[in-house]
Every structure is written in structure tokens, then in C-alpha cells.
Amino acid sequence: MQLDGSCHCGSVRFTVESAQPVPFMRCYCSICRKTAGGGGYAINLGADFRTLKVTGKRHLRVYRATMEDGSVSTGHRHFCARCGSALWLWDPTWPELVHPHASAIDTPLPVPPEHVHIMLGSKAAWAEVEGHRSDQRFDEYPDCSLAQWHERRGLTSR
Ligand SMILES: [Zn+2]
């Protein structure tokens, strides 16, 4: 499905084709939480980088986090320089993918039937893990990708 997204001030707008539009994966890592997750976590979607069209590119900035081991993250976190809204993550390790933040999407997204909670090892102490009893939980990375999760549930958008 096509996703339409924007930052809060409207300086940056984008469209992208997404085969993985269900906002099921909640990431509690400190980068997501501090840059994009006021509620304690952020949600990324899966989309096709080749289809990403952006207006207001001059307002885009990229944040590359320094990791605990001192290395610089390969993740390029794009945000609006005017209002600070987190928009999407692109990583040259998987250059064909782009991961828009669900929070930046204006298109109504499907409601997830369940959630996956990841990076709980770096969760803020105050953040409660809310969701369904059957939700999977991981201290670090999950055992399946965004694409596999959608495929296994028949939720891939064609
Ligand atoms: Zn903005």
C-alpha cells in the first residue's frame, strides 16, 4: 500500500510503497526511545526505498547515533530540521529498504493483531510493556524480520 507521511510542521512530506505496513513492532532501545518514542518505544514500518518520494528535502537532516562501543550506527535516521519530527530510518546495509516511523504516517494504518516488543534490555524503567498476552518479547533483536512477520500472518500488502 502507499503510505503518505509528513513531519509535524509540514516542511517535509513523503510517499512510499510499503509491503509491511502493520505497526506491530515496538522498539524500546535508547535511540528509538529518545529520538522518536516519547511513550517509551518507537514503531518502524517496512517499505521500498526505490519508491520513496520526498518534498522539502532541504529540511531533512540525518542523525547517526554513536553506539555504546564507540562505533557510529549504520542507521541513517532522517528527521525534520524545523520541527524535529523523526521520519524514517535508512541503512546502507539493506539499501533497498526504508523504515518509516509509524508516527510520521498520515495514511490510516492497519491495527496490529498482536505486537512484538524488542530491545527490552534497554527499556526505560518507567516504560510499561503493554499489549496482548500473546505478544512476543525480546531483550535484544527479534527472531523474525518485519517481512517474515507479515508473511507468516498473511498481512503482506501487495
Ligand atoms: Zn517539520
PDB file of C-alpha atoms and ligand atoms in Angstrom:
ATOM      1  CA  MET A   1       0.000   0.000   0.000  1.00  0.00           C
ATOM      2  CA  GLN A   2       1.076   3.569  -0.487  1.00  0.00           C
ATOM      3  CA  LEU A   3       1.941   5.427   2.676  1.00  0.00           C
ATOM      4  CA  ASP A   4       1.779   9.200   2.880  1.00  0.00           C
ATOM      5  CA  GLY A   5       3.902  10.726   5.620  1.00  0.00           C
ATOM      6  CA  SER A   6       4.900  14.123   6.908  1.00  0.00           C
ATOM      7  CA  CYS A   7       6.645  15.854   9.740  1.00  0.00           C
ATOM      8  CA  HIS A   8       4.583  17.903  12.172  1.00  0.00           C
ATOM      9  CA  CYS A   9       5.286  21.319  10.636  1.00  0.00           C
ATOM     10  CA  GLY A  10       4.670  20.068   7.095  1.00  0.00           C
ATOM     11  CA  SER A  11       8.051  21.136   5.720  1.00  0.00           C
ATOM     12  CA  VAL A  12       8.833  17.534   4.760  1.00  0.00           C
ATOM     13  CA  ARG A  13       6.315  15.256   3.055  1.00  0.00           C
ATOM     14  CA  PHE A  14       6.887  11.832   1.577  1.00  0.00           C
ATOM     15  CA  THR A  15       5.203   8.897  -0.084  1.00  0.00           C
ATOM     16  CA  VAL A  16       6.481   5.338  -0.199  1.00  0.00           C
ATOM     17  CA  GLU A  17       5.199   1.889  -1.170  1.00  0.00           C
ATOM     18  CA  SER A  18       5.013  -0.434   1.813  1.00  0.00           C
ATOM     19  CA  ALA A  19       4.562  -4.201   1.821  1.00  0.00           C
ATOM     20  CA  GLN A  20       4.923  -4.242   5.623  1.00  0.00           C
ATOM     21  CA  PRO A  21       2.554  -1.524   6.876  1.00  0.00           C
ATOM     22  CA  VAL A  22       1.323  -3.147  10.111  1.00  0.00           C
ATOM     23  CA  PRO A  23       2.697  -1.207  13.112  1.00  0.00           C
ATOM     24  CA  PHE A  24       3.327  -4.222  15.316  1.00  0.00           C
ATOM     25  CA  MET A  25       6.976  -3.923  16.370  1.00  0.00           C
ATOM     26  CA  ARG A  26       7.716  -1.745  19.365  1.00  0.00           C
ATOM     27  CA  CYS A  27      11.386  -0.930  19.852  1.00  0.00           C
ATOM     28  CA  TYR A  28      12.439   0.199  23.323  1.00  0.00           C
ATOM     29  CA  CYS A  29      16.125   0.818  22.519  1.00  0.00           C
ATOM     30  CA  SER A  30      17.523   4.080  23.837  1.00  0.00           C
ATOM     31  CA  ILE A  31      17.936   5.573  20.350  1.00  0.00           C
ATOM     32  CA  CYS A  32      14.314   4.936  19.331  1.00  0.00           C
ATOM     33  CA  ARG A  33      13.027   5.967  22.719  1.00  0.00           C
ATOM     34  CA  LYS A  34      14.918   9.258  22.840  1.00  0.00           C
ATOM     35  CA  THR A  35      14.627  10.300  19.193  1.00  0.00           C
ATOM     36  CA  ALA A  36      11.162   9.027  18.350  1.00  0.00           C
ATOM     37  CA  GLY A  37       9.462   7.324  21.236  1.00  0.00           C
ATOM     38  CA  GLY A  38       8.091   9.609  23.929  1.00  0.00           C
ATOM     39  CA  GLY A  39       5.908   6.734  25.141  1.00  0.00           C
ATOM     40  CA  GLY A  40       8.961   4.564  25.728  1.00  0.00           C
ATOM     41  CA  TYR A  41       9.198   2.926  22.311  1.00  0.00           C
ATOM     42  CA  ALA A  42       9.060   3.694  18.590  1.00  0.00           C
ATOM     43  CA  ILE A  43       7.472   1.750  15.744  1.00  0.00           C
ATOM     44  CA  ASN A  44       9.119   1.304  12.355  1.00  0.00           C
ATOM     45  CA  LEU A  45       7.406   0.031   9.223  1.00  0.00           C
ATOM     46  CA  GLY A  46       8.908  -1.731   6.209  1.00  0.00           C
ATOM     47  CA  ALA A  47       8.888  -0.022   2.828  1.00  0.00           C
ATOM     48  CA  ASP A  48      10.593   0.018  -0.576  1.00  0.00           C
ATOM     49  CA  PHE A  49      13.343   2.632  -0.712  1.00  0.00           C
ATOM     50  CA  ARG A  50      13.204   2.862  -4.528  1.00  0.00           C
ATOM     51  CA  THR A  51       9.653   4.230  -4.270  1.00  0.00           C
ATOM     52  CA  LEU A  52      10.403   6.907  -1.679  1.00  0.00           C
ATOM     53  CA  LYS A  53       9.471  10.378  -2.937  1.00  0.00           C
ATOM     54  CA  VAL A  54      10.249  13.354  -0.741  1.00  0.00           C
ATOM     55  CA  THR A  55       9.281  17.021  -0.888  1.00  0.00           C
ATOM     56  CA  GLY A  56      11.048  19.536   1.319  1.00  0.00           C
ATOM     57  CA  LYS A  57      14.344  17.645   1.168  1.00  0.00           C
ATOM     58  CA  ARG A  58      16.253  20.760   2.186  1.00  0.00           C
ATOM     59  CA  HIS A  59      14.693  20.489   5.639  1.00  0.00           C
ATOM     60  CA  LEU A  60      15.902  16.904   6.125  1.00  0.00           C
ATOM     61  CA  ARG A  61      18.720  16.146   8.499  1.00  0.00           C
ATOM     62  CA  VAL A  62      20.323  12.811   9.302  1.00  0.00           C
ATOM     63  CA  TYR A  63      21.274  11.576  12.747  1.00  0.00           C
ATOM     64  CA  ARG A  64      23.778   8.752  13.099  1.00  0.00           C
ATOM     65  CA  ALA A  65      23.957   7.540  16.655  1.00  0.00           C
ATOM     66  CA  THR A  66      27.171   6.685  18.457  1.00  0.00           C
ATOM     67  CA  MET A  67      26.850   3.197  19.890  1.00  0.00           C
ATOM     68  CA  GLU A  68      27.964   2.008  23.331  1.00  0.00           C
ATOM     69  CA  ASP A  69      31.130   0.536  21.824  1.00  0.00           C
ATOM     70  CA  GLY A  70      32.024   3.898  20.305  1.00  0.00           C
ATOM     71  CA  SER A  71      31.182   2.941  16.722  1.00  0.00           C
ATOM     72  CA  VAL A  72      28.818   5.044  14.640  1.00  0.00           C
ATOM     73  CA  SER A  73      25.496   3.407  13.788  1.00  0.00           C
ATOM     74  CA  THR A  74      24.987   2.477  10.160  1.00  0.00           C
ATOM     75  CA  GLY A  75      21.365   3.599  10.579  1.00  0.00           C
ATOM     76  CA  HIS A  76      20.655   6.965   8.966  1.00  0.00           C
ATOM     77  CA  ARG A  77      17.805   8.463  10.990  1.00  0.00           C
ATOM     78  CA  HIS A  78      16.092  11.171   8.981  1.00  0.00           C
ATOM     79  CA  PHE A  79      14.247  13.971  10.741  1.00  0.00           C
ATOM     80  CA  CYS A  80      12.900  17.454  10.047  1.00  0.00           C
ATOM     81  CA  ALA A  81      15.298  20.231  10.971  1.00  0.00           C
ATOM     82  CA  ARG A  82      12.441  22.671  11.594  1.00  0.00           C
ATOM     83  CA  CYS A  83      10.184  20.674  13.919  1.00  0.00           C
ATOM     84  CA  GLY A  84      12.320  17.707  14.924  1.00  0.00           C
ATOM     85  CA  SER A  85       9.861  15.012  13.848  1.00  0.00           C
ATOM     86  CA  ALA A  86      11.508  11.629  13.322  1.00  0.00           C
ATOM     87  CA  LEU A  87      10.621  10.450   9.812  1.00  0.00           C
ATOM     88  CA  TRP A  88      12.417   7.294   8.682  1.00  0.00           C
ATOM     89  CA  LEU A  89      15.488   5.161   9.044  1.00  0.00           C
ATOM     90  CA  TRP A  90      17.601   4.064   6.095  1.00  0.00           C
ATOM     91  CA  ASP A  91      20.571   1.748   6.452  1.00  0.00           C
ATOM     92  CA  PRO A  92      23.086   1.085   3.655  1.00  0.00           C
ATOM     93  CA  THR A  93      23.380  -2.479   4.958  1.00  0.00           C
ATOM     94  CA  TRP A  94      19.900  -3.044   3.445  1.00  0.00           C
ATOM     95  CA  PRO A  95      19.792  -0.261   0.835  1.00  0.00           C
ATOM     96  CA  GLU A  96      16.592  -1.496  -0.835  1.00  0.00           C
ATOM     97  CA  LEU A  97      14.615  -0.983   2.392  1.00  0.00           C
ATOM     98  CA  VAL A  98      13.442   2.098   4.238  1.00  0.00           C
ATOM     99  CA  HIS A  99      11.762   2.122   7.633  1.00  0.00           C
ATOM    100  CA  PRO A 100       9.281   4.962   8.117  1.00  0.00           C
ATOM    101  CA  HIS A 101       8.219   5.727  11.670  1.00  0.00           C
ATOM    102  CA  ALA A 102       4.547   4.873  12.127  1.00  0.00           C
ATOM    103  CA  SER A 103       4.240   8.187  13.986  1.00  0.00           C
ATOM    104  CA  ALA A 104       5.034  10.124  10.785  1.00  0.00           C
ATOM    105  CA  ILE A 105       2.448   8.347   8.612  1.00  0.00           C
ATOM    106  CA  ASP A 106      -0.813  10.107   7.760  1.00  0.00           C
ATOM    107  CA  THR A 107      -2.403   7.184   5.896  1.00  0.00           C
ATOM    108  CA  PRO A 108      -4.598   5.080   8.215  1.00  0.00           C
ATOM    109  CA  LEU A 109      -2.541   2.005   9.088  1.00  0.00           C
ATOM    110  CA  PRO A 110      -3.886  -1.491   9.809  1.00  0.00           C
ATOM    111  CA  VAL A 111      -4.395  -2.220  13.517  1.00  0.00           C
ATOM    112  CA  PRO A 112      -1.923  -4.937  14.527  1.00  0.00           C
ATOM    113  CA  PRO A 113      -3.497  -8.200  15.773  1.00  0.00           C
ATOM    114  CA  GLU A 114      -0.592  -8.556  18.202  1.00  0.00           C
ATOM    115  CA  HIS A 115       2.715  -6.872  18.931  1.00  0.00           C
ATOM    116  CA  VAL A 116       6.364  -7.779  19.208  1.00  0.00           C
ATOM    117  CA  HIS A 117       8.359  -5.960  21.878  1.00  0.00           C
ATOM    118  CA  ILE A 118      12.068  -5.696  21.159  1.00  0.00           C
ATOM    119  CA  MET A 119      15.231  -4.365  22.799  1.00  0.00           C
ATOM    120  CA  LEU A 120      13.614  -4.710  26.218  1.00  0.00           C
ATOM    121  CA  GLY A 121      17.118  -4.981  27.671  1.00  0.00           C
ATOM    122  CA  SER A 122      17.497  -1.229  27.097  1.00  0.00           C
ATOM    123  CA  LYS A 123      13.967  -0.260  28.092  1.00  0.00           C
ATOM    124  CA  ALA A 124      13.489   2.725  30.405  1.00  0.00           C
ATOM    125  CA  ALA A 125      12.497   1.550  33.889  1.00  0.00           C
ATOM    126  CA  TRP A 126       9.289   3.574  33.809  1.00  0.00           C
ATOM    127  CA  ALA A 127       8.052   2.232  30.471  1.00  0.00           C
ATOM    128  CA  GLU A 128       5.349  -0.401  30.875  1.00  0.00           C
ATOM    129  CA  VAL A 129       5.187  -3.117  28.254  1.00  0.00           C
ATOM    130  CA  GLU A 130       1.544  -3.011  27.225  1.00  0.00           C
ATOM    131  CA  GLY A 131      -0.197  -5.161  24.672  1.00  0.00           C
ATOM    132  CA  HIS A 132      -1.623  -8.611  24.234  1.00  0.00           C
ATOM    133  CA  ARG A 133      -0.801 -11.535  26.485  1.00  0.00           C
ATOM    134  CA  SER A 134       0.422 -13.475  23.452  1.00  0.00           C
ATOM    135  CA  ASP A 135       2.871 -10.728  22.406  1.00  0.00           C
ATOM    136  CA  GLN A 136       6.419 -11.900  21.851  1.00  0.00           C
ATOM    137  CA  ARG A 137       9.126 -10.154  23.862  1.00  0.00           C
ATOM    138  CA  PHE A 138      12.845  -9.939  23.173  1.00  0.00           C
ATOM    139  CA  ASP A 139      15.656  -8.429  25.222  1.00  0.00           C
ATOM    140  CA  GLU A 140      17.522  -7.669  22.006  1.00  0.00           C
ATOM    141  CA  TYR A 141      16.652  -8.206  18.346  1.00  0.00           C
ATOM    142  CA  PRO A 142      13.627 -10.369  17.438  1.00  0.00           C
ATOM    143  CA  ASP A 143      13.918 -13.773  15.791  1.00  0.00           C
ATOM    144  CA  CYS A 144      11.988 -12.706  12.714  1.00  0.00           C
ATOM    145  CA  SER A 145      12.079  -9.702  10.410  1.00  0.00           C
ATOM    146  CA  LEU A 146       9.290  -7.246   9.658  1.00  0.00           C
ATOM    147  CA  ALA A 147       8.823  -9.014   6.323  1.00  0.00           C
ATOM    148  CA  GLN A 148       8.696 -12.527   7.837  1.00  0.00           C
ATOM    149  CA  TRP A 149       6.176 -11.447  10.465  1.00  0.00           C
ATOM    150  CA  HIS A 150       3.847 -10.036   7.795  1.00  0.00           C
ATOM    151  CA  GLU A 151       4.332 -13.056   5.503  1.00  0.00           C
ATOM    152  CA  ARG A 152       3.566 -15.612   8.221  1.00  0.00           C
ATOM    153  CA  ARG A 153       0.306 -13.860   9.092  1.00  0.00           C
ATOM    154  CA  GLY A 154      -0.820 -13.211   5.541  1.00  0.00           C
ATOM    155  CA  LEU A 155      -0.593  -9.471   6.167  1.00  0.00           C
ATOM    156  CA  THR A 156       1.913  -8.561   3.449  1.00  0.00           C
ATOM    157  CA  SER A 157       0.474  -5.725   1.382  1.00  0.00           C
ATOM    158  CA  ARG A 158       0.854  -6.354  -2.368  1.00  0.00           C
TER     159      ARG A 158
HETATM  160 ZN    ZN B   1       8.906  19.682  10.227  1.00  0.00          ZN
END
